[in-house]
Coordinates of C-alpha atoms in Angstrom, one line a residue:
X190 CA -50.5 -46.5 -37.7
X191 CA -48.1 -49.4 -38.6
X192 CA -49.9 -53.3 -38.3
X193 CA -49.0 -55.8 -36.0
X194 CA -48.7 -59.3 -35.9
X195 CA -46.6 -60.2 -32.8
X196 CA -48.7 -61.5 -29.9
X197 CA -47.5 -61.6 -26.2
X198 CA -48.4 -65.7 -26.6
X199 CA -46.7 -66.0 -29.4
X200 CA -43.2 -64.8 -27.8
X201 CA -43.6 -66.7 -24.8
X202 CA -43.5 -70.0 -26.3
X203 CA -40.5 -68.5 -28.8
X204 CA -37.5 -71.2 -28.8
X205 CA -34.4 -71.2 -30.5
X206 CA -33.2 -72.6 -33.6
X207 CA -29.5 -73.7 -35.4
X208 CA -29.7 -70.3 -36.7
X209 CA -31.0 -66.2 -36.4
X210 CA -34.3 -66.7 -36.2
X211 CA -36.2 -63.4 -37.0
X212 CA -40.1 -63.3 -36.3
X213 CA -41.5 -60.0 -36.8
X214 CA -44.2 -58.0 -35.9
X215 CA -44.7 -55.5 -39.2
X216 CA -43.4 -52.3 -40.2
X217 CA -39.6 -53.0 -39.3
X218 CA -39.8 -54.5 -35.9
X219 CA -39.1 -57.8 -35.5
X220 CA -37.2 -59.9 -32.3
X221 CA -34.3 -61.5 -33.4
X222 CA -33.5 -65.3 -31.0
X223 CA -30.0 -66.0 -31.8
X224 CA -29.0 -70.0 -31.1
X225 CA -28.1 -69.7 -27.7
X226 CA -31.1 -68.7 -26.9
X227 CA -30.9 -64.4 -26.6
X228 CA -33.5 -62.1 -27.9
X229 CA -33.2 -58.8 -29.5
X230 CA -35.8 -56.4 -30.6
X231 CA -34.1 -54.8 -33.8
X232 CA -35.9 -52.1 -36.2
X233 CA -34.6 -51.7 -39.7
X234 CA -35.4 -48.2 -41.5
X235 CA -33.8 -46.6 -44.6
X236 CA -33.4 -42.9 -44.3
X237 CA -31.1 -40.8 -47.2
X238 CA -30.8 -43.7 -48.9
X239 CA -29.2 -46.2 -46.2
X240 CA -30.5 -49.0 -45.3
X241 CA -30.2 -48.8 -41.1
X242 CA -31.0 -51.6 -37.9
X243 CA -31.4 -50.1 -34.6
X244 CA -31.7 -52.4 -31.1
X245 CA -34.6 -51.6 -29.1
X246 CA -33.9 -53.6 -25.9
X247 CA -33.1 -57.5 -25.1
X248 CA -36.8 -59.8 -24.7
X249 CA -38.3 -60.2 -21.9
X250 CA -36.7 -56.9 -20.1
X251 CA -38.2 -54.9 -22.9
X252 CA -42.0 -56.3 -23.6
X253 CA -44.0 -56.4 -27.2
X254 CA -45.9 -52.8 -26.0
X255 CA -42.2 -51.3 -25.3
X256 CA -41.0 -52.6 -27.9
X257 CA -43.4 -50.9 -30.3
X258 CA -43.4 -47.8 -29.0
X259 CA -39.7 -47.6 -28.9
X260 CA -40.1 -48.2 -32.6
X261 CA -43.1 -46.3 -33.6
X262 CA -41.0 -43.1 -31.7
X263 CA -37.8 -44.2 -34.7
X264 CA -40.4 -43.9 -37.0
X265 CA -41.1 -40.3 -36.3
X266 CA -37.9 -39.6 -36.1
X267 CA -37.6 -40.9 -40.2
X268 CA -40.6 -39.3 -41.0
X269 CA -38.8 -35.9 -39.7
X270 CA -35.3 -36.0 -41.2
X271 CA -33.5 -37.1 -38.1
X272 CA -31.9 -40.3 -37.7
X273 CA -32.9 -42.2 -34.6
X274 CA -29.4 -43.4 -34.1
X275 CA -27.7 -40.4 -34.7
X276 CA -30.8 -38.8 -31.3
X277 CA -29.5 -42.0 -29.6
X278 CA -25.6 -40.9 -29.5
X279 CA -26.7 -37.5 -28.4
X280 CA -28.8 -38.5 -25.9
X281 CA -25.9 -41.1 -24.2
X282 CA -23.8 -37.6 -24.8
X283 CA -25.5 -36.3 -22.8
X284 CA -26.1 -38.7 -20.0
X285 CA -22.2 -39.2 -19.9
X286 CA -22.2 -35.2 -19.9
X287 CA -24.3 -35.2 -17.1
X288 CA -22.0 -37.7 -14.9
X289 CA -18.3 -36.2 -15.5
X290 CA -20.3 -32.6 -14.8
X291 CA -21.6 -34.0 -11.4
X292 CA -18.2 -35.1 -10.6
X293 CA -16.7 -32.1 -12.1
X294 CA -19.1 -29.5 -9.5
X295 CA -17.7 -31.7 -6.6
X296 CA -13.9 -31.1 -6.9
X297 CA -15.2 -27.1 -7.9
X298 CA -14.1 -27.1 -11.5
X299 CA -15.8 -25.9 -14.2
X300 CA -18.2 -28.0 -15.3
X301 CA -17.8 -28.7 -19.5
X302 CA -19.0 -26.7 -21.9
X303 CA -19.9 -24.2 -19.6
X304 CA -18.1 -20.9 -20.5
X305 CA -15.6 -21.2 -18.4
X306 CA -14.0 -24.6 -19.6
X307 CA -14.9 -23.1 -23.1
X308 CA -12.9 -19.9 -22.2
X309 CA -10.0 -22.1 -21.2
X310 CA -9.8 -24.6 -23.9
X311 CA -9.9 -21.4 -26.3
X312 CA -7.1 -19.9 -24.6
X313 CA -4.9 -22.9 -24.5
X314 CA -5.4 -23.2 -28.0
X315 CA -4.5 -20.0 -29.2
X316 CA -2.0 -18.7 -26.1
X317 CA 1.2 -19.6 -28.1
X318 CA 0.4 -16.9 -31.2
X319 CA 0.3 -14.3 -28.0
X320 CA 2.8 -13.1 -26.5
X321 CA 3.4 -14.5 -22.3
X322 CA 2.5 -10.8 -20.8
X323 CA -1.1 -10.7 -23.3
X324 CA -2.1 -14.5 -22.2
X325 CA -1.6 -13.7 -18.4
X326 CA -3.6 -10.6 -18.9
X327 CA -6.3 -11.9 -20.2
X328 CA -6.8 -14.8 -18.9
X329 CA -6.6 -13.0 -15.7
X330 CA -9.4 -10.7 -17.1
X331 CA -11.6 -13.7 -17.6
X332 CA -10.8 -15.0 -14.0
X333 CA -11.4 -11.6 -12.0
X334 CA -14.8 -9.7 -14.0
X335 CA -15.9 -12.7 -15.9
X336 CA -15.9 -15.9 -14.3
X337 CA -17.5 -15.1 -10.9
X338 CA -20.6 -14.1 -12.4
X339 CA -20.6 -16.7 -16.3
X340 CA -18.4 -19.2 -15.6
X341 CA -20.2 -22.3 -14.6
X342 CA -23.2 -21.0 -17.1
X343 CA -23.7 -23.4 -20.0
X344 CA -22.2 -21.3 -22.8
X345 CA -25.0 -22.3 -24.7
X346 CA -28.1 -20.2 -22.5
X347 CA -25.7 -17.2 -21.9
X348 CA -28.1 -14.0 -23.6
X349 CA -26.9 -10.7 -24.5
X350 CA -28.4 -9.4 -22.0
X351 CA -27.2 -11.5 -19.0
X352 CA -23.3 -10.6 -20.4
X353 CA -24.4 -7.2 -20.5
X354 CA -25.0 -7.8 -16.5
X355 CA -21.4 -8.6 -16.6
X356 CA -20.0 -5.8 -18.6
X357 CA -22.0 -2.9 -16.7
X358 CA -20.2 -4.2 -13.6
X359 CA -17.0 -3.4 -15.2
X360 CA -17.7 -0.3 -16.5
X361 CA -19.2 0.9 -12.7
X362 CA -15.2 0.7 -11.6
X363 CA -14.7 3.2 -14.6
X364 CA -12.0 0.6 -16.2
X365 CA -14.0 1.8 -19.6
X366 CA -11.6 0.2 -21.7
X367 CA -10.7 -2.8 -20.0
X368 CA -14.6 -3.7 -20.4
X369 CA -14.4 -3.1 -24.1
X370 CA -11.4 -5.7 -24.3
X371 CA -13.3 -8.2 -22.4
X372 CA -16.7 -7.9 -24.4
X373 CA -13.9 -8.3 -27.7
X374 CA -12.8 -11.8 -25.8
X375 CA -16.3 -12.6 -24.7
X376 CA -17.0 -12.6 -28.4
X377 CA -13.6 -14.1 -29.3
X378 CA -15.0 -17.4 -26.7
X379 CA -18.2 -17.0 -28.2
X380 CA -17.3 -17.7 -31.9
X381 CA -15.3 -20.2 -30.7
X382 CA -18.1 -22.0 -28.8
X383 CA -19.6 -22.0 -32.6
X384 CA -17.2 -23.3 -34.1
X385 CA -16.9 -26.2 -31.8
X386 CA -20.9 -26.6 -31.8
X387 CA -21.1 -25.7 -27.8
X388 CA -23.4 -23.0 -28.7
X389 CA -25.6 -21.5 -31.5
X390 CA -24.5 -18.4 -31.9
X391 CA -22.6 -15.2 -30.2
X392 CA -25.0 -12.5 -28.1
X393 CA -21.9 -10.0 -27.8
X394 CA -22.7 -8.9 -31.4
X395 CA -25.9 -7.2 -29.9
X396 CA -24.0 -5.1 -27.7
X397 CA -22.5 -3.5 -30.6
X398 CA -23.0 0.5 -28.9
X399 CA -24.3 -0.6 -25.6
X400 CA -21.1 0.2 -23.4
X401 CA -19.7 3.9 -22.8
X402 CA -17.4 5.1 -25.0
X403 CA -13.8 4.5 -24.9
X404 CA -12.4 7.7 -24.6
X405 CA -8.5 8.6 -26.3
X406 CA -6.3 8.5 -24.7
X407 CA -2.0 9.0 -25.6
X408 CA 1.0 8.1 -23.8
X409 CA 2.4 11.3 -22.4
X410 CA 5.1 12.2 -24.2
X411 CA 8.2 14.7 -24.3
X412 CA 8.3 15.8 -27.9
X413 CA 10.2 19.3 -28.0
X414 CA 13.8 19.6 -28.9
X415 CA 14.5 21.7 -25.8
X416 CA 12.0 19.1 -22.9
X417 CA 14.5 16.2 -24.8
X418 CA 17.2 17.1 -24.0
X419 CA 17.0 17.2 -20.0
X420 CA 15.4 14.8 -20.2
X421 CA 18.4 13.0 -21.8
X422 CA 21.1 14.6 -19.2
X423 CA 18.7 13.5 -16.7
X424 CA 18.8 9.9 -18.1
X425 CA 22.8 10.8 -18.4
X426 CA 23.1 11.2 -14.4
X427 CA 20.6 8.6 -13.1
X428 CA 21.8 7.4 -9.7
X429 CA 19.3 4.7 -9.3
X430 CA 19.6 0.8 -11.1
X431 CA 22.7 0.7 -13.6
X432 CA 20.5 -1.8 -15.5
X433 CA 17.3 1.0 -15.7
X434 CA 19.5 3.4 -16.6
X435 CA 20.6 1.3 -19.7
X436 CA 17.1 0.7 -20.1
X437 CA 16.2 4.3 -20.0
X438 CA 19.0 4.6 -23.1
X439 CA 18.3 1.7 -24.8
X440 CA 14.8 2.7 -24.9
X441 CA 15.4 6.1 -26.2
X442 CA 17.8 4.8 -28.7
X443 CA 15.4 2.3 -30.3
X444 CA 11.7 3.0 -29.2
X445 CA 10.6 -0.2 -29.0
X446 CA 8.0 -1.1 -27.2
X447 CA 8.9 -1.5 -23.3
X448 CA 7.1 -5.3 -23.5
X449 CA 10.1 -5.6 -26.1
X450 CA 12.8 -4.5 -24.2
X451 CA 12.2 -5.9 -20.9
X452 CA 12.1 -9.2 -22.9
X453 CA 15.4 -8.4 -24.7
X454 CA 17.6 -11.4 -24.4
X455 CA 21.2 -11.7 -25.2
X456 CA 20.6 -14.4 -28.1
X457 CA 19.1 -11.9 -30.3
X458 CA 21.4 -9.2 -30.1
X459 CA 24.2 -9.5 -32.7
X460 CA 26.8 -6.5 -31.4
X461 CA 29.1 -7.5 -35.0
X462 CA 26.0 -7.0 -36.9
X463 CA 24.7 -4.1 -34.8
X464 CA 21.3 -5.7 -34.6
X465 CA 18.6 -6.7 -32.7
X466 CA 16.1 -9.2 -34.0
X467 CA 13.1 -9.6 -32.4
X468 CA 11.2 -12.9 -32.3
X469 CA 7.4 -12.9 -34.1
X470 CA 6.3 -14.4 -30.9
X471 CA 7.6 -11.4 -28.5
X472 CA 5.7 -8.7 -31.1
X473 CA 1.9 -7.5 -31.0
X474 CA 2.1 -8.3 -35.2
X475 CA 3.6 -11.7 -34.7
X476 CA 5.8 -11.0 -37.3
X477 CA 9.6 -10.8 -37.0
X478 CA 11.5 -7.6 -36.3
X479 CA 14.8 -5.9 -36.9
X480 CA 16.2 -2.9 -35.3
X481 CA 19.3 -1.7 -36.6
X482 CA 21.6 -0.6 -33.4
X483 CA 23.6 2.6 -33.4
X484 CA 26.7 3.0 -32.9
X485 CA 25.6 4.5 -29.8
X486 CA 23.1 1.6 -28.9
X487 CA 25.8 -0.9 -29.1
X488 CA 27.8 1.4 -26.5
X489 CA 25.2 0.7 -23.8
X490 CA 25.3 -2.9 -24.9
X491 CA 29.0 -2.9 -24.1
X492 CA 28.6 -1.4 -21.0
X493 CA 25.5 -3.4 -20.0
X494 CA 27.0 -6.9 -21.2
X495 CA 29.7 -7.5 -18.0
X496 CA 26.9 -7.5 -15.7
X497 CA 23.9 -9.1 -16.7
X498 CA 25.3 -10.2 -20.6
X499 CA 26.3 -14.3 -18.7
X500 CA 22.3 -14.7 -17.9
X501 CA 18.9 -14.2 -20.7
X502 CA 17.7 -10.7 -20.7
X503 CA 19.5 -8.0 -21.0
X504 CA 17.3 -6.0 -18.5
X505 CA 16.7 -8.7 -15.9
X506 CA 14.6 -8.3 -12.5
X507 CA 16.5 -7.5 -9.8
X508 CA 15.1 -10.5 -7.6
X509 CA 15.7 -13.4 -9.9
X510 CA 18.4 -13.1 -13.9
X511 CA 16.2 -15.4 -15.2
X512 CA 13.2 -13.1 -14.8
X513 CA 13.0 -9.4 -17.4
X514 CA 12.5 -6.8 -14.9
X515 CA 9.3 -5.0 -13.8
X516 CA 7.6 -3.4 -16.4
X517 CA 6.9 -0.2 -13.8
X518 CA 10.8 -0.4 -13.4
X519 CA 10.9 2.5 -16.3
X520 CA 8.0 4.2 -15.3
X521 CA 9.3 3.9 -12.0
X522 CA 12.8 5.6 -12.6
X523 CA 11.3 8.3 -14.6
X524 CA 9.1 8.7 -11.4
X525 CA 12.3 9.3 -9.7
X526 CA 14.0 11.0 -12.1
X527 CA 11.3 14.0 -11.1
X528 CA 8.8 13.3 -14.8
X529 CA 5.3 12.5 -13.6
X530 CA 3.4 10.3 -15.2
X531 CA 1.2 13.0 -17.6
X532 CA 4.7 14.1 -18.3
X533 CA 6.3 11.0 -19.7
X534 CA 5.7 7.5 -19.5
X535 CA 8.1 4.6 -21.0
X536 CA 6.3 4.4 -24.4
X537 CA 6.6 7.5 -24.5
X538 CA 9.9 6.7 -25.6
X539 CA 8.2 5.9 -29.0
X540 CA 5.9 8.9 -29.5
X541 CA 9.0 11.2 -28.8
X542 CA 10.7 8.9 -32.2
X543 CA 8.1 9.1 -34.0
X544 CA 7.1 12.9 -33.7
X545 CA 10.5 14.4 -33.8
X546 CA 11.3 11.8 -37.3
X547 CA 8.8 13.0 -38.7
X548 CA 9.6 16.8 -37.9
X549 CA 13.0 15.7 -39.7
X550 CA 11.2 14.3 -42.5
X551 CA 12.5 11.0 -42.3
X552 CA 10.4 8.5 -44.7
X553 CA 7.1 8.4 -42.7
X554 CA 7.7 4.1 -44.1
X555 CA 10.9 3.7 -42.4
X556 CA 9.3 5.3 -39.5
X557 CA 6.0 2.8 -39.1
X558 CA 8.3 0.1 -39.9
X559 CA 10.7 1.0 -37.0
X560 CA 7.6 1.9 -34.6
X561 CA 6.5 -2.0 -35.3
X562 CA 3.0 -1.1 -36.5
X563 CA 0.9 -2.8 -38.8
X564 CA 0.1 -1.8 -42.3
X565 CA -3.5 -3.4 -43.5
X566 CA -2.6 -2.7 -47.3
X567 CA -0.3 -6.2 -48.0
X568 CA 1.2 -5.0 -51.5
X569 CA 1.9 -1.7 -49.1
X570 CA 3.8 -4.5 -46.4
X571 CA 5.2 -6.3 -49.0
X572 CA 7.1 -3.0 -50.4
X573 CA 8.0 -1.5 -47.0
X574 CA 9.6 -4.7 -46.0
X575 CA 11.6 -4.6 -48.7
X576 CA 13.2 -1.5 -48.1
X577 CA 13.4 -2.2 -44.9
X578 CA 16.5 -3.7 -44.1
X579 CA 18.4 -1.9 -46.7
X580 CA 21.0 1.4 -45.6
X581 CA 17.9 4.0 -45.3
X582 CA 16.6 2.8 -42.4
X583 CA 19.8 2.2 -40.3
X584 CA 20.8 5.5 -41.9
X585 CA 18.0 6.4 -39.7
X586 CA 18.8 5.4 -36.5
X587 CA 22.0 6.6 -36.4
X588 CA 20.8 10.1 -37.1
X589 CA 18.2 9.7 -34.6
X590 CA 21.0 8.8 -32.3
X591 CA 23.1 11.5 -33.4
X592 CA 20.1 13.7 -33.0
X593 CA 20.1 13.0 -29.6
X594 CA 23.6 13.1 -29.1
X595 CA 23.2 16.7 -30.4
X596 CA 20.1 17.4 -28.4
X597 CA 22.6 17.1 -25.2
X598 CA 24.8 18.8 -26.2
X599 CA 22.7 21.8 -26.7
X600 CA 24.2 21.6 -30.9
X601 CA 22.1 24.1 -33.0
X602 CA 19.9 21.4 -34.6
X603 CA 19.1 21.1 -38.7
X604 CA 16.5 19.6 -39.9
X605 CA 17.2 17.0 -42.4
X606 CA 16.8 16.9 -45.7
X607 CA 13.6 14.4 -46.8
X608 CA 14.3 11.8 -47.9
X609 CA 12.8 9.7 -51.4

């Protein structure tokens, strides 16, 4: 218990001097009297070997009893290893946050440090690393399936059971894959919250194994040579949009991802060098991808160039040349040709090429590189990249295009000799 010295009478009779004057109450508490007559309560203390001073209020608004109580609270904080100055700042920040949140609620905005607020901050921070489509789909998923249920909740108050209820609502709709992606996204947001000191832990980690397992589904694809031949002839005879027809032909010849083909720009194409250089920001693995163009692929682009070459995209939208074609365009063309979604998809051109090229004994590393699949081993990845641009890869792409021509013509296909 601190030993006190001052009395109310002493304080009432206190007068200013030419210099700052102190009236000590003991144990670090004193009244500082300024020459202009202003009187401030001060408390001196030491923590972590540093001498500090805490202001406790103005006399007489803060009386002697109040000053002593505040000083005693500060002593308790110091004894517990907590700096009372930091504690005061936290209280101030909390009050400011409460006032700001009240304004945001009145405006219909998510409160600061709510799950939605942190999620949008996380999305804004990292979206530059994602493709435009991925960033859009991710935010839409959160806005539709997560924010309505926990968006307004303070992120540090959400527990695993509350998060599980959100995921189970999605499961009940049968969107198992999307549910797993949503949980993964929530985990990323919580971990961002931990790093930015908005929450203490990631509750999504407690839900491992709580969701229905994902049933692996492969994109429908045609891999039988005779059926591939029929598909290629159907594409050549396609009576729909010429741009869609070129997109189908280009998909078969390059076997890139549908999104990469939709967003292909003329500025990325070098017809002289027979190359398509896809920038990192458009790639799933965020690495530049170089596609050697076979003579047949160059021919497709030369036929397409008079129609779309003055614009940005190889395959623009029918509604606006400033936008790429819809993600459903190629699939819609396949349906128009009579192929069901169980038979062939836009993504199926990749499986078609992968299966046939492996059956034709091409170098597996070259095939995987051309598919732009990730490589977990850094040494192997470096080795593969060194072999990526040389003639062997170009030869493989040209051989693939020639193989497709042979299938269309009905020529007898001789398996390629395995390459080293």
